[in-house]
Structure formats: C-alpha cells, structure tokens
Amino acid sequence: GIVFDVHSKSNVTVYITGLEFYTSMKGSLFYEIYTKKGKYNEAGTLGDLSFYTPISSGLVMGPGPCIYEDSSVTSGLDDSVATLERTSLCPMAVIPKEGFMVDGAGDSIDTNSTEAYSLSIPVNGTKTFYVTLASANLLVRPIATTNSFDTTVVASTSHLDIHDGVASLTYPFSTNPDLFHDGK
C-alpha cells in the first residue's frame, strides 16, 4: 500500500470525489482506502490502523502495466543528430465518486451536492490516506526526489497539495519501520 498526505491550501473546504492510482494488473482488483486527520508521520501513528478510519473498499478494474514507446527524433540543420525518446502511457485505476458517498442509511443521495461526500479536508487542513490492494500490484515511484518525505509536493492544484509518502511492504501495513519503503 501507499501512505501519503493531502493538504488543503485554499480558503474553501476540499471534498474528495474520487481517487486514481497506478497498478500493474489488468483486471479486477480489491482495494481499501483509510484516512486520518493530520500527517502520516505523526509520532506513533504510521502503520497503526487504530488511528485510521476506513472510507472506501471494493473492486476496481486495473488497466494493466504501462505501455512504453520508443521514437527517434532528429535535429540539426541536416537532421544528422538523432536521439531516442521513450514515452510511456500509464493508465490509472479509477475509484469513482460513488466510492466516497455518504450512505445515509438507505436515503437517496444527490450526487451533485457537496454535502453528499463523506470525506472532506477543512481549510488549511491535512489528511493522511492509506491506499492498499489485496495483491502486490500497486505501483509507486521508485526513487525519491529528495530525502525529505512529507514535504515534497508531488501534485498540486489551486486548492490542494499531494505530498510524497511511503510504501508499505505488508498488507495491512505494520508499525515496524523496516516494513516501509521511502524510495531511497
């Protein structure tokens, strides 16, 4: 699994309406998502599911491994300089917004209303997410960009930042720090 933080940086509450991840498997995958308030590296909370709330689980279709294509590019006045470029297409498995809806004890849900979403991040708040599969097919970035985890922003919008995290080498994750991989 993977553990990472999402921080709301705007003056509005951020509602989680879906999640996507990379997987090497093509076909049906069982996933689980947990969350907790605050950062994942707070003392004593990493790997201890008693601090986390399960927010979504179910089956999702894995699109399969990345597809790599090589192409040559020529440059120079006489096209004499050729370089090889490798591009990749990595489709993602998608957990739709229905995976984050408030059940309401059988009440119908207005899917256009932000109040229907069970997961939000308050203004300038941080939530940790633990995303795991029942198989070893979750792909993570192999090399860290810095040695400082939880401070490196790996994706950003005007409303939120997604921070670098760690990979759990067990299912479910463990409090043993040797069973986490931080890309180093």
mmCIF file of C-alpha atoms in Angstrom:
data_model
loop_
_atom_site.group_PDB
_atom_site.id
_atom_site.type_symbol
_atom_site.label_atom_id
_atom_site.label_comp_id
_atom_site.label_asym_id
_atom_site.label_seq_id
_atom_site.Cartn_x
_atom_site.Cartn_y
_atom_site.Cartn_z
ATOM 1 C CA GLY A 1 0.000 0.000 0.000
ATOM 2 C CA ILE A 2 0.903 3.653 -0.051
ATOM 3 C CA VAL A 3 0.597 6.270 2.676
ATOM 4 C CA PHE A 4 0.578 9.971 1.764
ATOM 5 C CA ASP A 5 -0.793 13.337 2.874
ATOM 6 C CA VAL A 6 -3.184 15.731 1.156
ATOM 7 C CA HIS A 7 -3.168 19.343 2.350
ATOM 8 C CA SER A 8 -5.909 21.901 1.648
ATOM 9 C CA LYS A 9 -4.248 25.212 0.856
ATOM 10 C CA SER A 10 -7.251 27.221 -0.159
ATOM 11 C CA ASN A 11 -9.893 29.194 1.664
ATOM 12 C CA VAL A 12 -12.508 26.525 0.936
ATOM 13 C CA THR A 13 -13.151 23.027 2.164
ATOM 14 C CA VAL A 14 -11.890 20.375 -0.281
ATOM 15 C CA TYR A 15 -14.214 17.429 -0.957
ATOM 16 C CA ILE A 16 -12.707 14.141 -2.097
ATOM 17 C CA THR A 17 -14.758 12.887 -5.028
ATOM 18 C CA GLY A 18 -12.564 10.095 -6.351
ATOM 19 C CA LEU A 19 -9.082 8.655 -6.422
ATOM 20 C CA GLU A 20 -6.825 7.180 -9.096
ATOM 21 C CA PHE A 21 -3.726 5.008 -8.774
ATOM 22 C CA TYR A 22 -1.251 3.082 -10.917
ATOM 23 C CA THR A 23 -1.363 -0.696 -10.964
ATOM 24 C CA SER A 24 0.488 -3.324 -12.964
ATOM 25 C CA MET A 25 -2.535 -5.637 -13.039
ATOM 26 C CA LYS A 26 -5.142 -5.821 -15.737
ATOM 27 C CA GLY A 27 -8.471 -6.949 -14.367
ATOM 28 C CA SER A 28 -10.452 -6.802 -11.166
ATOM 29 C CA LEU A 29 -8.647 -5.605 -8.011
ATOM 30 C CA PHE A 30 -9.851 -5.379 -4.421
ATOM 31 C CA TYR A 31 -8.864 -2.043 -2.866
ATOM 32 C CA GLU A 32 -9.156 -0.427 0.560
ATOM 33 C CA ILE A 33 -8.736 3.232 1.486
ATOM 34 C CA TYR A 34 -8.258 4.552 5.009
ATOM 35 C CA THR A 35 -7.770 8.090 6.271
ATOM 36 C CA LYS A 36 -6.901 10.006 9.399
ATOM 37 C CA LYS A 37 -6.689 13.645 10.380
ATOM 38 C CA GLY A 38 -3.163 15.063 10.329
ATOM 39 C CA LYS A 39 0.114 13.900 8.793
ATOM 40 C CA TYR A 40 1.154 10.293 8.365
ATOM 41 C CA ASN A 41 4.484 10.765 10.127
ATOM 42 C CA GLU A 42 2.994 11.947 13.422
ATOM 43 C CA ALA A 43 4.574 10.026 16.282
ATOM 44 C CA GLY A 44 3.174 6.550 16.735
ATOM 45 C CA THR A 45 0.506 6.661 14.022
ATOM 46 C CA LEU A 46 2.322 5.249 10.974
ATOM 47 C CA GLY A 47 1.286 1.650 10.491
ATOM 48 C CA ASP A 48 -1.262 1.605 13.300
ATOM 49 C CA LEU A 49 -4.719 1.158 11.761
ATOM 50 C CA SER A 50 -6.399 2.077 15.061
ATOM 51 C CA PHE A 51 -5.694 5.732 14.158
ATOM 52 C CA TYR A 52 -7.332 5.358 10.730
ATOM 53 C CA THR A 53 -10.932 5.283 9.522
ATOM 54 C CA PRO A 54 -11.870 3.043 6.581
ATOM 55 C CA ILE A 55 -13.558 5.217 3.945
ATOM 56 C CA SER A 56 -13.856 3.045 0.865
ATOM 57 C CA SER A 57 -13.336 -0.507 -0.312
ATOM 58 C CA GLY A 58 -14.444 -2.607 -3.208
ATOM 59 C CA LEU A 59 -13.499 -3.808 -6.648
ATOM 60 C CA VAL A 60 -11.933 -1.635 -9.326
ATOM 61 C CA MET A 61 -10.673 -2.509 -12.801
ATOM 62 C CA GLY A 62 -6.918 -2.358 -13.217
ATOM 63 C CA PRO A 63 -5.941 -1.161 -16.708
ATOM 64 C CA GLY A 64 -2.652 -3.081 -16.757
ATOM 65 C CA PRO A 65 1.006 -2.102 -16.901
ATOM 66 C CA CYS A 66 2.437 0.990 -18.524
ATOM 67 C CA ILE A 67 2.975 0.906 -22.264
ATOM 68 C CA TYR A 68 6.350 2.218 -23.443
ATOM 69 C CA GLU A 69 7.052 3.547 -26.911
ATOM 70 C CA ASP A 70 10.429 4.439 -28.343
ATOM 71 C CA SER A 71 10.759 7.034 -31.057
ATOM 72 C CA SER A 72 13.706 8.751 -32.666
ATOM 73 C CA VAL A 73 13.899 12.491 -33.004
ATOM 74 C CA THR A 74 16.248 14.190 -35.432
ATOM 75 C CA SER A 75 17.656 17.645 -35.105
ATOM 76 C CA GLY A 76 20.327 19.827 -36.614
ATOM 77 C CA LEU A 77 20.382 21.561 -39.955
ATOM 78 C CA ASP A 78 20.867 18.324 -41.866
ATOM 79 C CA ASP A 79 18.919 16.098 -39.462
ATOM 80 C CA SER A 80 22.187 14.386 -38.575
ATOM 81 C CA VAL A 81 21.664 14.296 -34.819
ATOM 82 C CA ALA A 82 19.246 11.594 -33.739
ATOM 83 C CA THR A 83 18.124 10.909 -30.213
ATOM 84 C CA LEU A 84 15.919 8.215 -28.840
ATOM 85 C CA GLU A 85 12.965 9.331 -26.773
ATOM 86 C CA ARG A 86 10.992 6.967 -24.602
ATOM 87 C CA THR A 87 7.456 7.887 -23.729
ATOM 88 C CA SER A 88 5.096 5.990 -21.525
ATOM 89 C CA LEU A 89 1.381 5.724 -21.245
ATOM 90 C CA CYS A 90 0.357 4.672 -17.763
ATOM 91 C CA PRO A 91 -3.409 4.385 -17.447
ATOM 92 C CA MET A 92 -4.788 4.568 -13.933
ATOM 93 C CA ALA A 93 -7.303 2.510 -11.994
ATOM 94 C CA VAL A 94 -10.156 4.835 -11.055
ATOM 95 C CA ILE A 95 -12.206 4.771 -7.868
ATOM 96 C CA PRO A 96 -15.277 6.830 -8.792
ATOM 97 C CA LYS A 97 -17.058 9.351 -6.592
ATOM 98 C CA GLU A 98 -19.572 6.713 -5.564
ATOM 99 C CA GLY A 99 -16.755 5.194 -3.507
ATOM 100 C CA PHE A 100 -16.777 8.307 -1.321
ATOM 101 C CA MET A 101 -20.512 8.953 -0.899
ATOM 102 C CA VAL A 102 -22.355 9.182 2.402
ATOM 103 C CA ASP A 103 -24.646 6.169 2.638
ATOM 104 C CA GLY A 104 -27.387 7.944 4.577
ATOM 105 C CA ALA A 105 -28.912 4.656 5.802
ATOM 106 C CA GLY A 106 -30.605 3.948 2.503
ATOM 107 C CA ASP A 107 -31.582 7.533 1.715
ATOM 108 C CA SER A 108 -31.101 8.623 -1.863
ATOM 109 C CA ILE A 109 -28.113 10.877 -2.458
ATOM 110 C CA ASP A 110 -27.958 13.975 -4.610
ATOM 111 C CA THR A 111 -24.600 13.296 -6.289
ATOM 112 C CA ASN A 112 -24.358 16.928 -7.371
ATOM 113 C CA SER A 113 -24.346 18.159 -3.771
ATOM 114 C CA THR A 114 -21.012 18.542 -1.964
ATOM 115 C CA GLU A 115 -22.816 17.537 1.237
ATOM 116 C CA ALA A 116 -23.166 14.025 -0.208
ATOM 117 C CA TYR A 117 -19.445 13.403 0.100
ATOM 118 C CA SER A 118 -18.309 11.727 3.266
ATOM 119 C CA LEU A 119 -14.723 12.918 3.061
ATOM 120 C CA SER A 120 -13.579 16.492 3.190
ATOM 121 C CA ILE A 121 -10.399 18.330 4.127
ATOM 122 C CA PRO A 122 -11.046 21.573 6.015
ATOM 123 C CA VAL A 123 -9.405 24.895 5.155
ATOM 124 C CA ASN A 124 -5.624 24.544 5.652
ATOM 125 C CA GLY A 125 -6.159 21.007 6.935
ATOM 126 C CA THR A 126 -4.196 17.841 6.258
ATOM 127 C CA LYS A 127 -5.424 14.272 5.934
ATOM 128 C CA THR A 128 -3.411 11.117 5.551
ATOM 129 C CA PHE A 129 -4.528 8.454 3.098
ATOM 130 C CA TYR A 130 -3.579 4.786 3.153
ATOM 131 C CA VAL A 131 -4.430 3.078 -0.144
ATOM 132 C CA THR A 132 -3.853 -0.644 -0.402
ATOM 133 C CA LEU A 133 -4.694 -3.594 -2.604
ATOM 134 C CA ALA A 134 -5.239 -7.216 -1.644
ATOM 135 C CA SER A 135 -2.451 -8.077 -4.105
ATOM 136 C CA ALA A 136 1.062 -6.749 -4.698
ATOM 137 C CA ASN A 137 0.117 -4.787 -7.825
ATOM 138 C CA LEU A 138 0.180 -1.168 -6.657
ATOM 139 C CA LEU A 139 2.866 0.827 -8.462
ATOM 140 C CA VAL A 140 4.775 3.562 -6.672
ATOM 141 C CA ARG A 141 7.557 5.899 -7.693
ATOM 142 C CA PRO A 142 10.853 4.012 -7.247
ATOM 143 C CA ILE A 143 13.186 6.917 -6.436
ATOM 144 C CA ALA A 144 12.556 9.863 -4.165
ATOM 145 C CA THR A 145 13.227 13.372 -5.439
ATOM 146 C CA THR A 146 14.582 14.463 -2.051
ATOM 147 C CA ASN A 147 15.399 12.878 1.273
ATOM 148 C CA SER A 148 12.625 14.827 2.971
ATOM 149 C CA PHE A 149 9.344 12.986 2.841
ATOM 150 C CA ASP A 150 6.042 14.622 3.575
ATOM 151 C CA THR A 151 7.459 17.964 2.467
ATOM 152 C CA THR A 152 7.849 17.250 -1.243
ATOM 153 C CA VAL A 153 4.730 18.159 -3.217
ATOM 154 C CA VAL A 154 4.226 15.610 -5.999
ATOM 155 C CA ALA A 155 0.969 17.050 -7.365
ATOM 156 C CA SER A 156 -0.806 20.341 -6.818
ATOM 157 C CA THR A 157 -3.894 22.332 -7.763
ATOM 158 C CA SER A 158 -5.063 25.765 -6.667
ATOM 159 C CA HIS A 159 -6.899 24.081 -3.767
ATOM 160 C CA LEU A 160 -4.660 21.241 -2.564
ATOM 161 C CA ASP A 161 -1.190 19.702 -2.450
ATOM 162 C CA ILE A 162 -0.451 15.978 -2.506
ATOM 163 C CA HIS A 163 2.737 15.191 -0.637
ATOM 164 C CA ASP A 164 5.291 12.438 -1.082
ATOM 165 C CA GLY A 165 4.702 9.454 1.156
ATOM 166 C CA VAL A 166 5.935 5.955 1.852
ATOM 167 C CA ALA A 167 5.136 2.493 0.529
ATOM 168 C CA SER A 168 4.040 -0.196 2.944
ATOM 169 C CA LEU A 169 5.630 -3.548 2.219
ATOM 170 C CA THR A 170 2.934 -5.507 4.078
ATOM 171 C CA TYR A 171 -0.829 -5.894 3.982
ATOM 172 C CA PRO A 172 -2.218 -4.368 6.043
ATOM 173 C CA PHE A 173 0.566 -2.045 6.989
ATOM 174 C CA SER A 174 2.671 -2.583 10.087
ATOM 175 C CA THR A 175 4.160 -0.406 12.846
ATOM 176 C CA ASN A 176 7.582 -1.910 12.074
ATOM 177 C CA PRO A 177 9.559 0.910 10.333
ATOM 178 C CA ASP A 178 11.616 -1.679 8.405
ATOM 179 C CA LEU A 179 8.447 -2.635 6.512
ATOM 180 C CA PHE A 180 8.117 0.778 4.843
ATOM 181 C CA HIS A 181 9.951 1.973 1.748
ATOM 182 C CA ASP A 182 10.540 5.673 1.220
ATOM 183 C CA GLY A 183 12.146 5.489 -2.210
ATOM 184 C CA LYS A 184 15.746 5.837 -1.025
#
